[in-house]
């Protein structure tokens, strides 16, 4: 029976969003939480972008150390031989790649201005897949950008060419959020049946249907006999109106009417991490969680009107589809209401020892404390806001990795 897997793209689509971004430490924390959650793969960045190199290699090191396991870490590049070669030059340890190229006539004509036709696209794609396969690689996905506005016949040619050259997955990108649940179900079922390869769903919220389209598309892929890979982002952060929200996609598949029986996750997904990862991403992106956000919004389990409050007190299931504890909510939270010492780029040893002592992190000697403090200062320079407890713990536990994440040297 075909299964569903999650590929989270917060560290790629999320961070390329206008006005938003994450420090390399924050991207690493997102990878840690995604791993804890049971997400199959994190699309962790851009291997051809030079300021990503240290971060990408440090995260692959964490994978090798068994810290970021079993999650896979996939890079996103354009489907060109040049991008593939630059990738392996800058990040030689990378094992998973997604190669992207536009497939719709709108984009082929609109972007390349008549300089390329569909045959050129197929040639660029297959050459890039060949180049990637020539390296020591675990998986190659091919992204059909603007697939929802692409002629289905061409999508089939695109997918079979990629498959013939050894690609492992086909990413159906509803780049502009143009699909609806019925259209994406039909198209993706057909692609699965005809191509006989796993299909990824990449959906956007321009019409408010990113989650619904992702779920319906995955149903089509499974009904077509293939594994479905859903692209998500934490809190739905992504280009323009955003991507399919990670927690909403999981809840829909686990709790939606009639879904869980037939459409199952291939590896266990742990909702318990939901609240933590959403709160963290909100802090790191500096984007508040809407009060009515699925599962994690402040009102997601709030009741005040007479009939609802009475009903939920008698039996929560009267007005709640799932329990807040399942999402890791309900734990008491420490909020400082008096004196507060926080980390900063100009922190000193005494304040730092106080902060770490509260988390019961103690140092062997003052040398060690001084070294970690120095890293924390640098992390604060990049974050420009106080580090959270998990970030401080991470730096204290993996100082060498932290040093790599904080290393940024522009090309001269
Ligand atoms: Zn996208």
Coordinates of C-alpha atoms and ligand atoms in Angstrom, one line a residue:
X1 CA 0.0 0.0 0.0
X2 CA 1.4 3.4 -1.0
X3 CA 2.1 5.8 1.8
X4 CA 2.5 9.6 2.6
X5 CA 5.7 11.3 3.6
X6 CA 6.4 14.9 4.6
X7 CA 9.1 17.1 3.0
X8 CA 9.2 20.4 4.8
X9 CA 10.4 23.3 2.8
X10 CA 10.5 26.0 5.6
X11 CA 14.3 26.3 5.2
X12 CA 14.0 26.9 1.4
X13 CA 10.5 28.3 0.4
X14 CA 10.0 29.8 3.9
X15 CA 13.3 31.7 4.1
X16 CA 13.1 33.0 0.5
X17 CA 9.9 34.7 1.4
X18 CA 9.9 38.5 1.0
X19 CA 10.7 40.4 4.2
X20 CA 11.5 37.2 6.1
X21 CA 14.5 35.1 6.9
X22 CA 16.2 33.0 9.5
X23 CA 19.7 32.9 10.9
X24 CA 21.7 29.7 10.2
X25 CA 21.3 28.6 13.8
X26 CA 17.5 29.1 13.5
X27 CA 17.5 27.0 10.3
X28 CA 19.4 24.3 12.2
X29 CA 16.9 24.4 15.1
X30 CA 14.1 23.9 12.6
X31 CA 15.8 20.9 11.2
X32 CA 16.2 19.5 14.7
X33 CA 12.5 19.9 15.5
X34 CA 11.4 18.5 12.1
X35 CA 13.5 15.5 12.8
X36 CA 11.9 15.1 16.2
X37 CA 8.5 15.3 14.5
X38 CA 9.0 12.5 12.1
X39 CA 9.3 14.6 8.9
X40 CA 10.9 12.5 6.2
X41 CA 13.0 15.3 4.7
X42 CA 13.9 18.9 5.3
X43 CA 14.6 20.9 2.1
X44 CA 17.4 22.6 4.1
X45 CA 18.7 25.2 1.8
X46 CA 20.4 26.4 -1.4
X47 CA 23.7 24.6 -2.0
X48 CA 24.8 27.0 -4.7
X49 CA 24.4 30.1 -2.5
X50 CA 27.7 30.7 -0.8
X51 CA 26.5 32.0 2.5
X52 CA 24.7 28.7 3.0
X53 CA 27.8 26.5 2.6
X54 CA 29.0 26.4 6.2
X55 CA 25.4 25.9 7.4
X56 CA 24.7 23.1 5.0
X57 CA 27.9 21.3 5.7
X58 CA 27.4 21.7 9.4
X59 CA 24.0 20.1 9.2
X60 CA 25.2 17.3 7.1
X61 CA 27.9 16.8 9.8
X62 CA 25.1 16.6 12.4
X63 CA 23.5 14.0 10.3
X64 CA 26.7 12.0 10.1
X65 CA 27.0 12.3 13.9
X66 CA 23.6 10.7 14.2
X67 CA 22.0 13.9 15.7
X68 CA 20.0 14.8 12.6
X69 CA 18.7 11.2 12.0
X70 CA 16.7 9.7 10.4
X71 CA 15.6 12.9 8.6
X72 CA 17.0 13.5 5.1
X73 CA 18.5 16.9 4.2
X74 CA 17.7 17.9 0.6
X75 CA 19.1 20.9 -1.3
X76 CA 17.2 22.9 -3.9
X77 CA 18.9 24.0 -7.1
X78 CA 18.0 24.9 -10.6
X79 CA 18.0 22.0 -13.1
X80 CA 21.3 23.0 -14.8
X81 CA 24.6 21.1 -15.0
X82 CA 26.3 24.2 -13.8
X83 CA 24.2 24.3 -10.6
X84 CA 24.8 20.6 -10.0
X85 CA 28.6 21.0 -10.3
X86 CA 28.6 24.1 -8.1
X87 CA 26.6 22.2 -5.5
X88 CA 29.2 19.3 -5.3
X89 CA 32.0 21.8 -5.3
X90 CA 30.6 23.8 -2.3
X91 CA 28.8 21.0 -0.4
X92 CA 30.5 17.7 -1.5
X93 CA 28.7 15.7 1.3
X94 CA 25.2 16.4 0.0
X95 CA 23.1 13.3 -0.7
X96 CA 19.7 14.5 -1.7
X97 CA 18.8 17.1 -4.3
X98 CA 15.8 18.6 -6.0
X99 CA 16.3 20.1 -9.4
X100 CA 13.8 22.7 -10.5
X101 CA 12.8 24.1 -13.9
X102 CA 9.7 25.8 -15.3
X103 CA 7.4 23.7 -17.4
X104 CA 4.4 25.9 -18.3
X105 CA 4.3 27.8 -21.6
X106 CA 3.6 30.9 -19.6
X107 CA 6.9 30.6 -17.8
X108 CA 8.9 29.1 -20.6
X109 CA 7.9 32.0 -22.9
X110 CA 7.6 34.6 -20.1
X111 CA 11.0 33.9 -18.5
X112 CA 13.2 32.8 -21.3
X113 CA 11.6 35.2 -23.8
X114 CA 11.5 32.7 -26.7
X115 CA 15.1 31.6 -26.2
X116 CA 14.0 28.2 -25.0
X117 CA 11.3 25.7 -26.0
X118 CA 9.9 22.5 -24.4
X119 CA 12.6 20.4 -26.0
X120 CA 15.3 22.6 -24.4
X121 CA 13.6 22.2 -21.1
X122 CA 13.7 18.4 -21.4
X123 CA 17.3 18.5 -22.5
X124 CA 18.4 20.8 -19.6
X125 CA 16.4 18.5 -17.1
X126 CA 17.9 15.2 -18.3
X127 CA 21.5 16.7 -18.5
X128 CA 21.1 18.0 -14.9
X129 CA 19.8 14.6 -13.7
X130 CA 22.7 12.8 -15.4
X131 CA 25.1 15.2 -13.8
X132 CA 23.6 14.7 -10.3
X133 CA 23.6 10.9 -10.8
X134 CA 27.2 11.0 -11.7
X135 CA 28.0 12.0 -8.1
X136 CA 27.6 9.9 -5.0
X137 CA 23.9 10.8 -4.4
X138 CA 21.0 9.1 -2.6
X139 CA 18.0 10.8 -4.2
X140 CA 17.2 13.2 -7.0
X141 CA 13.8 14.9 -7.3
X142 CA 12.7 16.9 -10.3
X143 CA 10.5 19.9 -9.8
X144 CA 8.0 20.9 -12.5
X145 CA 7.6 24.6 -11.7
X146 CA 4.1 25.9 -12.5
X147 CA 2.9 22.3 -13.2
X148 CA -0.7 23.3 -12.6
X149 CA -0.6 25.6 -15.6
X150 CA 1.3 23.1 -17.7
X151 CA -0.2 20.9 -20.4
X152 CA -0.6 17.4 -18.9
X153 CA 0.9 15.7 -21.9
X154 CA 4.1 17.7 -21.4
X155 CA 4.2 16.9 -17.6
X156 CA 4.1 13.2 -18.6
X157 CA 7.0 13.7 -21.0
X158 CA 8.9 15.6 -18.4
X159 CA 8.3 13.0 -15.7
X160 CA 9.2 10.0 -17.9
X161 CA 12.3 11.7 -19.2
X162 CA 13.4 12.3 -15.7
X163 CA 12.6 8.8 -14.6
X164 CA 14.5 7.3 -17.6
X165 CA 17.5 9.2 -16.4
X166 CA 17.2 7.9 -12.9
X167 CA 15.2 10.6 -11.0
X168 CA 13.5 9.3 -7.9
X169 CA 10.6 11.6 -7.5
X170 CA 8.5 14.1 -9.5
X171 CA 7.5 17.3 -7.7
X172 CA 4.2 18.7 -8.9
X173 CA 4.4 22.4 -8.1
X174 CA 1.2 24.4 -7.9
X175 CA 3.5 27.4 -7.9
X176 CA 0.7 30.0 -8.0
X177 CA -1.9 28.1 -5.9
X178 CA -4.1 27.8 -9.0
X179 CA -5.3 24.2 -8.5
X180 CA -8.4 23.1 -6.6
X181 CA -8.8 19.9 -4.6
X182 CA -10.7 18.2 -7.5
X183 CA -8.3 19.3 -10.3
X184 CA -5.1 18.3 -8.4
X185 CA -6.6 15.0 -7.4
X186 CA -7.3 14.1 -11.0
X187 CA -4.0 15.3 -12.4
X188 CA -1.8 13.7 -9.7
X189 CA -3.7 10.4 -9.9
X190 CA -3.0 10.4 -13.6
X191 CA 0.7 11.3 -13.1
X192 CA 1.1 8.5 -10.6
X193 CA -0.6 5.9 -12.8
X194 CA 1.2 6.9 -16.0
X195 CA 4.7 7.7 -14.6
X196 CA 4.7 4.9 -11.9
X197 CA 7.0 7.0 -9.7
X198 CA 6.4 8.8 -6.4
X199 CA 4.9 12.3 -6.7
X200 CA 5.5 15.3 -4.5
X201 CA 2.8 17.9 -3.9
X202 CA 4.0 21.5 -3.6
X203 CA 1.0 23.8 -3.0
X204 CA 0.6 27.5 -2.3
X205 CA -2.2 29.5 -0.7
X206 CA -3.0 32.2 -3.2
X207 CA -6.6 30.9 -3.3
X208 CA -6.6 29.7 0.3
X209 CA -6.4 26.0 -0.7
X210 CA -2.8 25.0 0.0
X211 CA -3.7 22.4 2.7
X212 CA -6.8 21.1 0.9
X213 CA -4.9 20.8 -2.4
X214 CA -2.0 19.0 -0.7
X215 CA -4.3 16.5 0.9
X216 CA -6.4 16.0 -2.2
X217 CA -3.3 15.7 -4.4
X218 CA -1.8 13.1 -2.1
X219 CA -5.1 11.1 -2.2
X220 CA -4.8 11.1 -6.0
X221 CA -1.2 9.9 -5.9
X222 CA -2.0 7.1 -3.4
X223 CA -5.1 6.1 -5.4
X224 CA -2.9 6.1 -8.4
X225 CA -0.7 3.5 -6.6
X226 CA 2.4 5.6 -5.7
X227 CA 3.9 7.1 -2.6
X228 CA 3.0 10.8 -2.0
X229 CA 5.4 13.3 -0.6
X230 CA 3.7 16.5 0.7
X231 CA 5.7 19.8 0.9
X232 CA 4.9 21.8 4.0
X233 CA 6.2 24.8 5.9
X234 CA 6.0 25.6 9.6
X235 CA 3.1 28.0 10.1
X236 CA 2.5 28.0 6.3
X237 CA 5.3 30.6 5.9
X238 CA 6.3 30.8 2.2
X239 CA 6.2 32.9 -1.0
X240 CA 3.3 35.4 -1.1
X241 CA 0.3 33.8 0.6
X242 CA 2.4 31.0 1.8
X243 CA 2.6 27.2 1.6
X244 CA 0.7 24.3 3.0
X245 CA 0.9 24.5 6.8
X246 CA 2.8 21.6 8.3
X247 CA 0.6 21.0 11.4
X248 CA -2.7 21.5 9.4
X249 CA -1.6 18.9 6.8
X250 CA -0.8 16.4 9.6
X251 CA -4.1 17.1 11.4
X252 CA -6.1 16.9 8.2
X253 CA -4.6 13.5 7.4
X254 CA -4.9 12.1 10.9
X255 CA -8.3 13.6 11.9
X256 CA -10.1 14.4 8.7
X257 CA -13.3 12.5 7.9
X258 CA -12.4 9.0 6.5
X259 CA -8.8 9.8 5.7
X260 CA -6.6 8.0 8.2
X261 CA -7.9 4.6 7.3
X262 CA -6.7 4.7 3.7
X263 CA -4.1 7.5 3.5
X264 CA -1.3 6.6 6.0
X265 CA 2.0 8.1 6.9
X266 CA 5.0 5.9 5.9
X267 CA 6.9 6.8 9.1
X268 CA 5.4 7.8 12.4
X269 CA 4.7 11.5 12.7
X270 CA 4.8 13.0 16.2
X271 CA 2.3 15.8 16.7
X272 CA 3.6 16.3 20.2
X273 CA 6.3 18.6 18.7
X274 CA 3.7 20.7 16.9
X275 CA 3.3 23.5 19.5
X276 CA 7.0 23.8 20.1
X277 CA 8.1 24.1 16.4
X278 CA 5.3 26.5 15.6
X279 CA 6.1 28.8 18.6
X280 CA 9.8 28.6 17.7
X281 CA 9.3 29.5 14.0
X282 CA 7.0 32.3 15.0
X283 CA 9.7 33.8 17.2
X284 CA 12.6 33.2 14.8
X285 CA 10.7 34.6 11.8
X286 CA 9.2 37.4 14.0
X287 CA 5.7 36.5 12.6
X288 CA 3.0 36.1 15.2
X289 CA 0.8 33.0 15.1
X290 CA -2.8 34.0 14.1
X291 CA -5.2 33.6 17.0
X292 CA -7.3 31.2 14.9
X293 CA -4.4 29.1 13.4
X294 CA -5.2 25.4 13.1
X295 CA -4.1 23.5 16.2
X296 CA -1.7 26.0 17.6
X297 CA -3.5 29.4 17.5
X298 CA -4.4 30.9 20.9
X299 CA -8.1 30.3 20.2
X300 CA -7.8 26.7 18.8
X301 CA -9.1 25.3 22.1
X302 CA -10.8 28.4 23.5
X303 CA -14.6 28.5 24.3
X304 CA -16.7 31.2 25.9
X305 CA -20.2 31.1 24.5
X306 CA -22.7 29.4 26.8
X307 CA -23.6 26.4 24.7
X308 CA -20.0 25.7 23.6
X309 CA -18.5 26.1 27.1
X310 CA -21.2 23.9 28.6
X311 CA -20.8 21.3 25.9
X312 CA -17.0 21.1 26.0
X313 CA -17.0 20.9 29.9
X314 CA -19.5 17.9 29.7
X315 CA -17.4 16.2 27.0
X316 CA -14.5 17.9 25.1
X317 CA -15.4 15.9 22.1
X318 CA -18.6 17.9 21.8
X319 CA -16.7 20.8 20.5
X320 CA -13.1 19.7 20.0
X321 CA -12.0 17.4 17.2
X322 CA -8.7 16.5 18.9
X323 CA -7.0 17.0 22.3
X324 CA -4.6 19.9 22.8
X325 CA -2.2 17.6 24.6
X326 CA -1.7 15.7 21.3
X327 CA -0.1 18.8 20.0
X328 CA 2.2 19.3 23.0
X329 CA 0.0 22.1 24.4
X330 CA -1.0 22.4 28.0
X331 CA 2.4 22.4 29.6
X332 CA 3.1 25.2 32.0
X333 CA 5.4 27.8 30.5
X334 CA 7.9 29.9 32.4
X335 CA 7.4 33.6 31.7
X336 CA 9.6 36.0 33.6
X337 CA 7.5 38.7 35.2
X338 CA 10.2 40.3 37.2
X339 CA 13.9 40.8 36.7
X340 CA 15.1 39.3 33.5
X341 CA 18.6 38.5 32.3
X342 CA 18.7 37.6 28.6
X343 CA 21.5 36.7 26.2
X344 CA 22.8 39.4 23.9
X345 CA 25.8 40.2 21.6
X346 CA 27.4 42.2 24.5
X347 CA 26.7 39.6 27.2
X348 CA 29.2 39.1 30.0
X349 CA 30.3 36.0 31.8
X350 CA 28.2 36.6 35.0
X351 CA 24.9 37.2 33.2
X352 CA 25.6 34.3 31.0
X353 CA 26.4 31.9 33.8
X354 CA 23.1 33.0 35.4
X355 CA 21.1 32.2 32.3
X356 CA 22.8 28.8 31.8
X357 CA 22.6 28.0 35.5
X358 CA 18.8 28.4 35.3
X359 CA 18.7 25.7 32.6
X360 CA 21.0 23.6 34.8
X361 CA 23.9 23.8 32.3
X362 CA 27.2 24.1 34.2
X363 CA 30.7 24.4 32.8
X364 CA 33.8 22.5 33.7
X365 CA 35.9 25.7 34.1
X366 CA 35.9 29.3 33.2
X367 CA 37.7 28.7 29.9
X368 CA 34.8 26.5 28.7
X369 CA 32.2 29.0 29.9
X370 CA 34.1 31.8 28.1
X371 CA 34.2 29.8 24.8
X372 CA 30.5 29.1 24.8
X373 CA 29.7 32.7 25.8
X374 CA 31.7 33.9 22.8
X375 CA 29.7 31.7 20.5
X376 CA 26.4 32.9 22.1
X377 CA 27.5 36.5 21.4
X378 CA 28.1 35.8 17.8
X379 CA 24.7 34.0 17.5
X380 CA 23.1 37.0 19.0
X381 CA 24.8 39.3 16.4
X382 CA 23.1 37.2 13.7
X383 CA 19.7 36.7 15.4
X384 CA 19.4 40.2 16.7
X385 CA 17.0 38.9 19.4
X386 CA 17.7 37.0 22.6
X387 CA 18.4 33.3 22.0
X388 CA 15.8 30.8 23.3
X389 CA 16.7 28.0 25.8
X390 CA 17.0 25.3 23.1
X391 CA 19.4 27.4 21.1
X392 CA 21.6 28.0 24.1
X393 CA 21.5 24.3 24.9
X394 CA 22.4 23.5 21.3
X395 CA 25.5 25.8 21.4
X396 CA 26.6 24.4 24.7
X397 CA 26.3 20.8 23.4
X398 CA 27.7 21.3 19.9
X399 CA 30.1 24.2 20.1
X400 CA 32.1 23.1 17.0
X401 CA 29.0 22.9 14.9
X402 CA 27.8 26.2 16.3
X403 CA 31.1 27.8 15.3
X404 CA 30.6 26.6 11.7
X405 CA 27.0 27.9 11.7
X406 CA 28.3 31.3 12.8
X407 CA 31.1 31.5 10.2
X408 CA 30.3 33.9 7.4
X409 CA 33.0 35.2 5.2
X410 CA 31.9 37.0 2.1
X411 CA 33.8 36.4 -1.1
X412 CA 36.6 39.0 -1.6
Ligands
LIG1 ZN1 6.9 27.3 -3.6

